[in-house]
mmCIF file of N, CA and C in Angstrom:
data_model
loop_
_atom_site.group_PDB
_atom_site.id
_atom_site.type_symbol
_atom_site.label_atom_id
_atom_site.label_comp_id
_atom_site.label_asym_id
_atom_site.label_seq_id
_atom_site.Cartn_x
_atom_site.Cartn_y
_atom_site.Cartn_z
ATOM 1 N N MET A 1 -143.865 -121.121 -79.529
ATOM 2 C CA MET A 1 -143.785 -119.221 -80.282
ATOM 3 C C MET A 1 -145.279 -120.086 -81.322
ATOM 4 N N ASP A 2 -145.977 -118.651 -81.115
ATOM 5 C CA ASP A 2 -146.901 -119.161 -82.326
ATOM 6 C C ASP A 2 -146.592 -118.211 -83.568
ATOM 7 N N PHE A 3 -146.053 -119.130 -84.967
ATOM 8 C CA PHE A 3 -145.816 -118.520 -86.042
ATOM 9 C C PHE A 3 -147.035 -117.812 -87.405
ATOM 10 N N THR A 4 -148.360 -118.008 -86.400
ATOM 11 C CA THR A 4 -149.535 -117.604 -87.180
ATOM 12 C C THR A 4 -149.495 -116.197 -87.349
ATOM 13 N N VAL A 5 -149.083 -115.440 -86.547
ATOM 14 C CA VAL A 5 -149.169 -113.561 -86.481
ATOM 15 C C VAL A 5 -147.517 -113.604 -87.813
ATOM 16 N N LEU A 6 -146.891 -113.350 -87.842
ATOM 17 C CA LEU A 6 -145.516 -113.807 -88.405
ATOM 18 C C LEU A 6 -145.969 -113.926 -90.272
ATOM 19 N N ALA A 7 -146.552 -115.252 -90.103
ATOM 20 C CA ALA A 7 -147.561 -115.417 -91.470
ATOM 21 C C ALA A 7 -147.932 -114.953 -91.884
ATOM 22 N N LYS A 8 -148.546 -113.821 -91.497
ATOM 23 C CA LYS A 8 -150.249 -113.160 -91.639
ATOM 24 C C LYS A 8 -149.487 -111.972 -92.283
ATOM 25 N N GLY A 9 -148.160 -111.161 -91.383
ATOM 26 C CA GLY A 9 -147.230 -110.110 -91.566
ATOM 27 C C GLY A 9 -147.032 -110.080 -92.784
ATOM 28 N N ILE A 10 -146.245 -111.032 -93.267
ATOM 29 C CA ILE A 10 -145.429 -111.873 -94.376
ATOM 30 C C ILE A 10 -146.425 -111.885 -95.543
ATOM 31 N N THR A 11 -147.363 -112.564 -95.147
ATOM 32 C CA THR A 11 -148.348 -112.250 -96.560
ATOM 33 C C THR A 11 -148.845 -110.889 -96.940
ATOM 34 N N LEU A 12 -149.071 -110.054 -95.863
ATOM 35 C CA LEU A 12 -149.848 -108.379 -96.253
ATOM 36 C C LEU A 12 -148.785 -108.013 -96.331
ATOM 37 N N ALA A 13 -147.218 -108.464 -95.830
ATOM 38 C CA ALA A 13 -146.317 -107.064 -96.740
ATOM 39 C C ALA A 13 -146.077 -107.840 -98.386
ATOM 40 N N GLY A 14 -146.521 -108.900 -98.398
ATOM 41 C CA GLY A 14 -145.977 -109.399 -100.136
ATOM 42 C C GLY A 14 -146.994 -108.937 -100.954
ATOM 43 N N CYS A 15 -148.129 -109.379 -100.387
ATOM 44 C CA CYS A 15 -149.459 -108.298 -101.185
ATOM 45 C C CYS A 15 -149.059 -107.225 -101.573
ATOM 46 N N ALA A 16 -148.598 -106.561 -100.322
ATOM 47 C CA ALA A 16 -148.754 -104.799 -100.279
ATOM 48 C C ALA A 16 -147.331 -104.475 -101.563
ATOM 49 N N ILE A 17 -146.322 -105.302 -101.503
ATOM 50 C CA ILE A 17 -145.276 -104.764 -101.974
ATOM 51 C C ILE A 17 -145.292 -105.249 -103.657
ATOM 52 N N GLY A 18 -146.374 -105.985 -103.199
ATOM 53 C CA GLY A 18 -146.446 -106.652 -105.110
ATOM 54 C C GLY A 18 -147.962 -105.623 -106.033
ATOM 55 N N ALA A 19 -148.466 -105.484 -105.076
ATOM 56 C CA ALA A 19 -149.558 -104.225 -105.829
ATOM 57 C C ALA A 19 -148.959 -102.834 -105.764
ATOM 58 N N GLY A 20 -147.192 -102.354 -105.147
ATOM 59 C CA GLY A 20 -146.587 -101.659 -105.534
ATOM 60 C C GLY A 20 -145.989 -101.920 -106.844
ATOM 61 N N LEU A 21 -145.383 -102.830 -106.898
ATOM 62 C CA LEU A 21 -144.956 -103.259 -108.326
ATOM 63 C C LEU A 21 -145.895 -103.053 -109.461
ATOM 64 N N ALA A 22 -147.003 -103.704 -108.866
ATOM 65 C CA ALA A 22 -148.090 -103.816 -109.942
ATOM 66 C C ALA A 22 -148.720 -102.332 -110.596
ATOM 67 N N LEU A 23 -148.596 -101.408 -109.775
ATOM 68 C CA LEU A 23 -149.198 -100.016 -110.450
ATOM 69 C C LEU A 23 -147.693 -99.377 -110.966
ATOM 70 N N ILE A 24 -146.649 -100.212 -110.561
ATOM 71 C CA ILE A 24 -145.319 -98.746 -111.038
ATOM 72 C C ILE A 24 -145.714 -99.196 -113.100
ATOM 73 N N ALA A 25 -146.711 -100.193 -113.165
ATOM 74 C CA ALA A 25 -147.189 -100.093 -114.799
ATOM 75 C C ALA A 25 -147.643 -99.360 -115.508
ATOM 76 N N GLY A 26 -148.047 -98.342 -114.385
ATOM 77 C CA GLY A 26 -148.624 -97.375 -114.930
ATOM 78 C C GLY A 26 -147.972 -96.481 -115.369
ATOM 79 N N ILE A 27 -146.529 -95.954 -114.981
ATOM 80 C CA ILE A 27 -145.618 -95.461 -116.213
ATOM 81 C C ILE A 27 -145.638 -95.677 -117.467
ATOM 82 N N GLY A 28 -145.222 -96.636 -117.777
ATOM 83 C CA GLY A 28 -145.296 -96.717 -118.899
ATOM 84 C C GLY A 28 -146.108 -96.549 -120.098
ATOM 85 N N PRO A 29 -147.573 -96.815 -120.103
ATOM 86 C CA PRO A 29 -148.246 -96.222 -120.999
ATOM 87 C C PRO A 29 -148.392 -94.604 -120.921
ATOM 88 N N GLY A 30 -147.797 -93.949 -120.055
ATOM 89 C CA GLY A 30 -148.491 -92.682 -119.830
ATOM 90 C C GLY A 30 -146.934 -92.303 -121.063
ATOM 91 N N ILE A 31 -145.649 -92.510 -120.619
ATOM 92 C CA ILE A 31 -144.940 -92.181 -121.260
ATOM 93 C C ILE A 31 -144.961 -92.761 -123.192
ATOM 94 N N GLY A 32 -145.244 -94.066 -123.082
ATOM 95 C CA GLY A 32 -145.373 -94.218 -124.352
ATOM 96 C C GLY A 32 -146.852 -93.447 -125.483
ATOM 97 N N GLU A 33 -147.679 -93.057 -124.438
ATOM 98 C CA GLU A 33 -148.705 -92.127 -125.086
ATOM 99 C C GLU A 33 -148.323 -90.988 -125.759
ATOM 100 N N GLY A 34 -147.175 -90.267 -124.592
ATOM 101 C CA GLY A 34 -147.057 -88.609 -124.608
ATOM 102 C C GLY A 34 -146.653 -88.689 -125.797
ATOM 103 N N SER A 35 -145.652 -89.471 -126.059
ATOM 104 C CA SER A 35 -144.591 -89.991 -127.600
ATOM 105 C C SER A 35 -145.221 -90.095 -128.457
ATOM 106 N N ALA A 36 -146.490 -90.854 -128.425
ATOM 107 C CA ALA A 36 -147.226 -91.207 -129.159
ATOM 108 C C ALA A 36 -148.147 -89.808 -130.294
ATOM 109 N N VAL A 37 -148.709 -89.107 -129.397
ATOM 110 C CA VAL A 37 -148.944 -87.635 -129.216
ATOM 111 C C VAL A 37 -148.377 -86.790 -130.141
ATOM 112 N N ALA A 38 -147.060 -86.600 -129.235
ATOM 113 C CA ALA A 38 -145.955 -85.689 -129.763
ATOM 114 C C ALA A 38 -145.565 -85.982 -131.404
ATOM 115 N N LYS A 39 -145.674 -87.300 -131.679
ATOM 116 C CA LYS A 39 -145.447 -87.291 -132.822
ATOM 117 C C LYS A 39 -146.378 -87.424 -133.883
ATOM 118 N N ALA A 40 -147.560 -87.459 -133.746
ATOM 119 C CA ALA A 40 -148.462 -87.754 -134.137
ATOM 120 C C ALA A 40 -149.326 -85.978 -134.659
ATOM 121 N N LEU A 41 -148.874 -84.737 -133.577
ATOM 122 C CA LEU A 41 -148.466 -83.644 -133.516
ATOM 123 C C LEU A 41 -147.731 -83.265 -134.689
ATOM 124 N N GLU A 42 -146.794 -83.743 -134.448
ATOM 125 C CA GLU A 42 -145.365 -83.336 -135.461
ATOM 126 C C GLU A 42 -145.677 -84.188 -137.675
ATOM 127 N N ALA A 43 -146.511 -84.955 -137.362
ATOM 128 C CA ALA A 43 -147.078 -85.615 -138.749
ATOM 129 C C ALA A 43 -147.705 -84.642 -139.087
ATOM 130 N N ILE A 44 -149.141 -84.328 -138.251
ATOM 131 C CA ILE A 44 -149.860 -82.930 -138.888
ATOM 132 C C ILE A 44 -149.620 -81.842 -139.336
ATOM 133 N N GLY A 45 -148.663 -81.521 -138.316
ATOM 134 C CA GLY A 45 -147.890 -80.170 -138.559
ATOM 135 C C GLY A 45 -147.166 -80.586 -140.184
ATOM 136 N N ARG A 46 -146.497 -81.225 -140.362
ATOM 137 C CA ARG A 46 -145.770 -81.474 -141.989
ATOM 138 C C ARG A 46 -147.048 -81.915 -142.917
ATOM 139 N N GLN A 47 -147.647 -82.338 -142.888
ATOM 140 C CA GLN A 47 -148.660 -82.500 -143.677
ATOM 141 C C GLN A 47 -150.465 -82.835 -143.044
ATOM 142 N N PRO A 48 -150.945 -81.270 -142.956
ATOM 143 C CA PRO A 48 -151.893 -81.091 -142.432
ATOM 144 C C PRO A 48 -153.812 -82.118 -142.928
ATOM 145 N N GLU A 49 -153.016 -82.408 -144.277
ATOM 146 C CA GLU A 49 -154.458 -83.116 -144.918
ATOM 147 C C GLU A 49 -154.830 -84.236 -144.272
ATOM 148 N N CYS A 50 -153.502 -85.066 -144.189
ATOM 149 C CA CYS A 50 -153.621 -86.687 -143.120
ATOM 150 C C CYS A 50 -154.215 -86.409 -142.041
ATOM 151 N N LYS A 51 -154.555 -85.588 -141.317
ATOM 152 C CA LYS A 51 -154.827 -85.021 -140.241
ATOM 153 C C LYS A 51 -156.017 -86.304 -139.366
ATOM 154 N N GLY A 52 -156.861 -86.732 -140.138
ATOM 155 C CA GLY A 52 -158.004 -87.692 -139.825
ATOM 156 C C GLY A 52 -157.400 -88.903 -140.119
ATOM 157 N N ASP A 53 -156.604 -89.312 -140.695
ATOM 158 C CA ASP A 53 -156.062 -90.552 -140.698
ATOM 159 C C ASP A 53 -155.027 -90.861 -139.794
ATOM 160 N N VAL A 54 -154.086 -89.681 -139.465
ATOM 161 C CA VAL A 54 -153.104 -89.780 -138.142
ATOM 162 C C VAL A 54 -153.623 -89.745 -136.999
ATOM 163 N N THR A 55 -155.096 -89.108 -136.760
ATOM 164 C CA THR A 55 -155.373 -89.032 -135.343
ATOM 165 C C THR A 55 -156.084 -90.169 -135.283
ATOM 166 N N SER A 56 -157.196 -91.111 -135.561
ATOM 167 C CA SER A 56 -157.800 -92.119 -135.772
ATOM 168 C C SER A 56 -156.801 -93.442 -135.609
ATOM 169 N N THR A 57 -155.359 -93.351 -135.905
ATOM 170 C CA THR A 57 -154.234 -94.560 -135.827
ATOM 171 C C THR A 57 -153.854 -94.248 -134.448
ATOM 172 N N MET A 58 -153.816 -93.100 -134.413
ATOM 173 C CA MET A 58 -153.072 -92.786 -132.636
ATOM 174 C C MET A 58 -153.865 -93.287 -131.857
ATOM 175 N N LEU A 59 -155.196 -92.398 -131.815
ATOM 176 C CA LEU A 59 -156.349 -92.963 -131.090
ATOM 177 C C LEU A 59 -156.234 -94.262 -130.792
ATOM 178 N N LEU A 60 -156.375 -95.318 -131.657
ATOM 179 C CA LEU A 60 -156.205 -96.732 -131.701
ATOM 180 C C LEU A 60 -155.163 -96.699 -130.807
ATOM 181 N N GLY A 61 -154.171 -96.709 -131.408
ATOM 182 C CA GLY A 61 -152.963 -97.172 -130.841
ATOM 183 C C GLY A 61 -152.460 -96.686 -129.064
ATOM 184 N N CYS A 62 -153.095 -95.095 -128.809
ATOM 185 C CA CYS A 62 -153.335 -94.995 -127.417
ATOM 186 C C CYS A 62 -154.010 -96.035 -126.267
ATOM 187 N N ALA A 63 -155.444 -96.275 -127.359
ATOM 188 C CA ALA A 63 -156.444 -97.563 -126.687
ATOM 189 C C ALA A 63 -155.433 -99.004 -126.219
ATOM 190 N N VAL A 64 -154.664 -99.059 -127.538
ATOM 191 C CA VAL A 64 -154.032 -100.692 -126.597
ATOM 192 C C VAL A 64 -153.039 -100.551 -125.922
ATOM 193 N N ALA A 65 -151.824 -99.382 -126.136
ATOM 194 C CA ALA A 65 -151.267 -99.298 -124.822
ATOM 195 C C ALA A 65 -151.499 -99.028 -123.187
ATOM 196 N N GLU A 66 -152.426 -98.386 -123.420
ATOM 197 C CA GLU A 66 -153.391 -98.104 -122.116
ATOM 198 C C GLU A 66 -153.951 -99.344 -121.474
ATOM 199 N N THR A 67 -153.902 -100.607 -122.274
ATOM 200 C CA THR A 67 -154.876 -101.773 -121.487
ATOM 201 C C THR A 67 -153.602 -102.676 -120.494
ATOM 202 N N THR A 68 -152.255 -101.612 -120.964
ATOM 203 C CA THR A 68 -151.159 -102.322 -120.063
ATOM 204 C C THR A 68 -151.345 -101.508 -118.523
ATOM 205 N N GLY A 69 -151.449 -100.375 -118.826
ATOM 206 C CA GLY A 69 -151.754 -99.211 -117.629
ATOM 207 C C GLY A 69 -153.024 -100.452 -116.236
ATOM 208 N N ILE A 70 -154.170 -100.817 -117.011
ATOM 209 C CA ILE A 70 -155.273 -101.026 -116.621
ATOM 210 C C ILE A 70 -154.617 -102.156 -115.862
ATOM 211 N N TYR A 71 -154.358 -103.414 -116.387
ATOM 212 C CA TYR A 71 -153.568 -104.756 -116.602
ATOM 213 C C TYR A 71 -153.267 -104.162 -115.017
ATOM 214 N N GLY A 72 -152.105 -103.298 -114.566
ATOM 215 C CA GLY A 72 -151.720 -103.506 -113.747
ATOM 216 C C GLY A 72 -151.987 -103.153 -112.715
ATOM 217 N N PHE A 73 -153.064 -102.002 -112.663
ATOM 218 C CA PHE A 73 -154.145 -101.773 -112.054
ATOM 219 C C PHE A 73 -154.711 -102.512 -111.616
ATOM 220 N N VAL A 74 -155.601 -103.490 -112.061
ATOM 221 C CA VAL A 74 -156.501 -103.920 -111.967
ATOM 222 C C VAL A 74 -156.002 -105.552 -111.036
ATOM 223 N N THR A 75 -154.349 -105.237 -111.127
ATOM 224 C CA THR A 75 -153.566 -106.905 -110.596
ATOM 225 C C THR A 75 -153.316 -106.090 -109.253
ATOM 226 N N GLY A 76 -152.828 -104.619 -108.900
ATOM 227 C CA GLY A 76 -152.672 -103.974 -107.305
ATOM 228 C C GLY A 76 -154.092 -104.072 -106.872
ATOM 229 N N LEU A 77 -155.400 -103.635 -107.503
ATOM 230 C CA LEU A 77 -156.418 -103.462 -106.908
ATOM 231 C C LEU A 77 -156.661 -105.423 -106.297
ATOM 232 N N LEU A 78 -156.478 -106.259 -107.092
ATOM 233 C CA LEU A 78 -156.794 -107.329 -106.912
ATOM 234 C C LEU A 78 -156.111 -107.799 -105.769
ATOM 235 N N LEU A 79 -154.299 -107.722 -105.623
ATOM 236 C CA LEU A 79 -153.625 -107.837 -104.548
ATOM 237 C C LEU A 79 -154.092 -107.100 -103.226
ATOM 238 N N ILE A 80 -154.447 -105.867 -103.165
ATOM 239 C CA ILE A 80 -154.814 -104.982 -101.792
ATOM 240 C C ILE A 80 -155.749 -105.704 -101.344
ATOM 241 N N PHE A 81 -156.847 -105.899 -102.395
ATOM 242 C CA PHE A 81 -158.214 -105.992 -101.398
ATOM 243 C C PHE A 81 -158.557 -107.797 -101.337
ATOM 244 N N VAL A 82 -157.959 -108.517 -102.637
ATOM 245 C CA VAL A 82 -159.072 -109.623 -103.050
ATOM 246 C C VAL A 82 -157.924 -111.081 -101.978
ATOM 247 N N ALA A 83 -156.500 -110.816 -102.354
ATOM 248 C CA ALA A 83 -155.909 -111.904 -102.061
ATOM 249 C C ALA A 83 -155.139 -111.983 -100.175
ATOM 250 N N PRO A 84 -155.574 -110.945 -100.064
ATOM 251 C CA PRO A 84 -154.903 -111.204 -98.430
ATOM 252 C C PRO A 84 -156.219 -112.106 -97.417
ATOM 253 N N GLY A 85 -157.298 -111.545 -98.276
ATOM 254 C CA GLY A 85 -158.321 -112.147 -97.536
ATOM 255 C C GLY A 85 -158.030 -113.898 -98.249
ATOM 256 N N MET A 86 -158.185 -114.136 -99.022
ATOM 257 C CA MET A 86 -157.948 -115.490 -99.802
ATOM 258 C C MET A 86 -156.662 -116.479 -99.146
ATOM 259 N N PHE A 87 -155.851 -115.580 -98.871
ATOM 260 C CA PHE A 87 -154.260 -116.452 -97.789
ATOM 261 C C PHE A 87 -154.618 -116.356 -96.525
ATOM 262 N N LEU A 88 -155.542 -114.881 -95.929
ATOM 263 C CA LEU A 88 -155.295 -115.326 -94.724
ATOM 264 C C LEU A 88 -156.605 -116.286 -94.351
ATOM 265 N N GLY A 89 -157.197 -116.277 -95.168
ATOM 266 C CA GLY A 89 -158.456 -116.989 -94.618
ATOM 267 C C GLY A 89 -158.093 -118.566 -94.320
ATOM 268 N N ARG A 90 -156.927 -119.039 -94.668
ATOM 269 C CA ARG A 90 -156.271 -120.128 -94.841
ATOM 270 C C ARG A 90 -155.696 -120.619 -93.233
ATOM 271 N N LEU A 91 -155.303 -119.177 -92.949
ATOM 272 C CA LEU A 91 -154.436 -119.349 -91.516
ATOM 273 C C LEU A 91 -155.225 -119.319 -90.258
#
């Protein structure tokens, strides 16, 4: 029996499952950024004179939080398009 077909199927399934799990990383930044914006709006509502400071700090925090989602997205793309070719080229 030829186990190469089975090995290719397992490799592709592993890459697909890994890509799906990596793309779940986009949920966290969305929730975190939404929470940060809500708290920033509350702070601006309480003290409107500090709008510039709160806004700049919030934007910096959202940019840092977004990198987690971008890393997950890039990892997912690599697992979908690059990794199968690397692994299946050897079989």
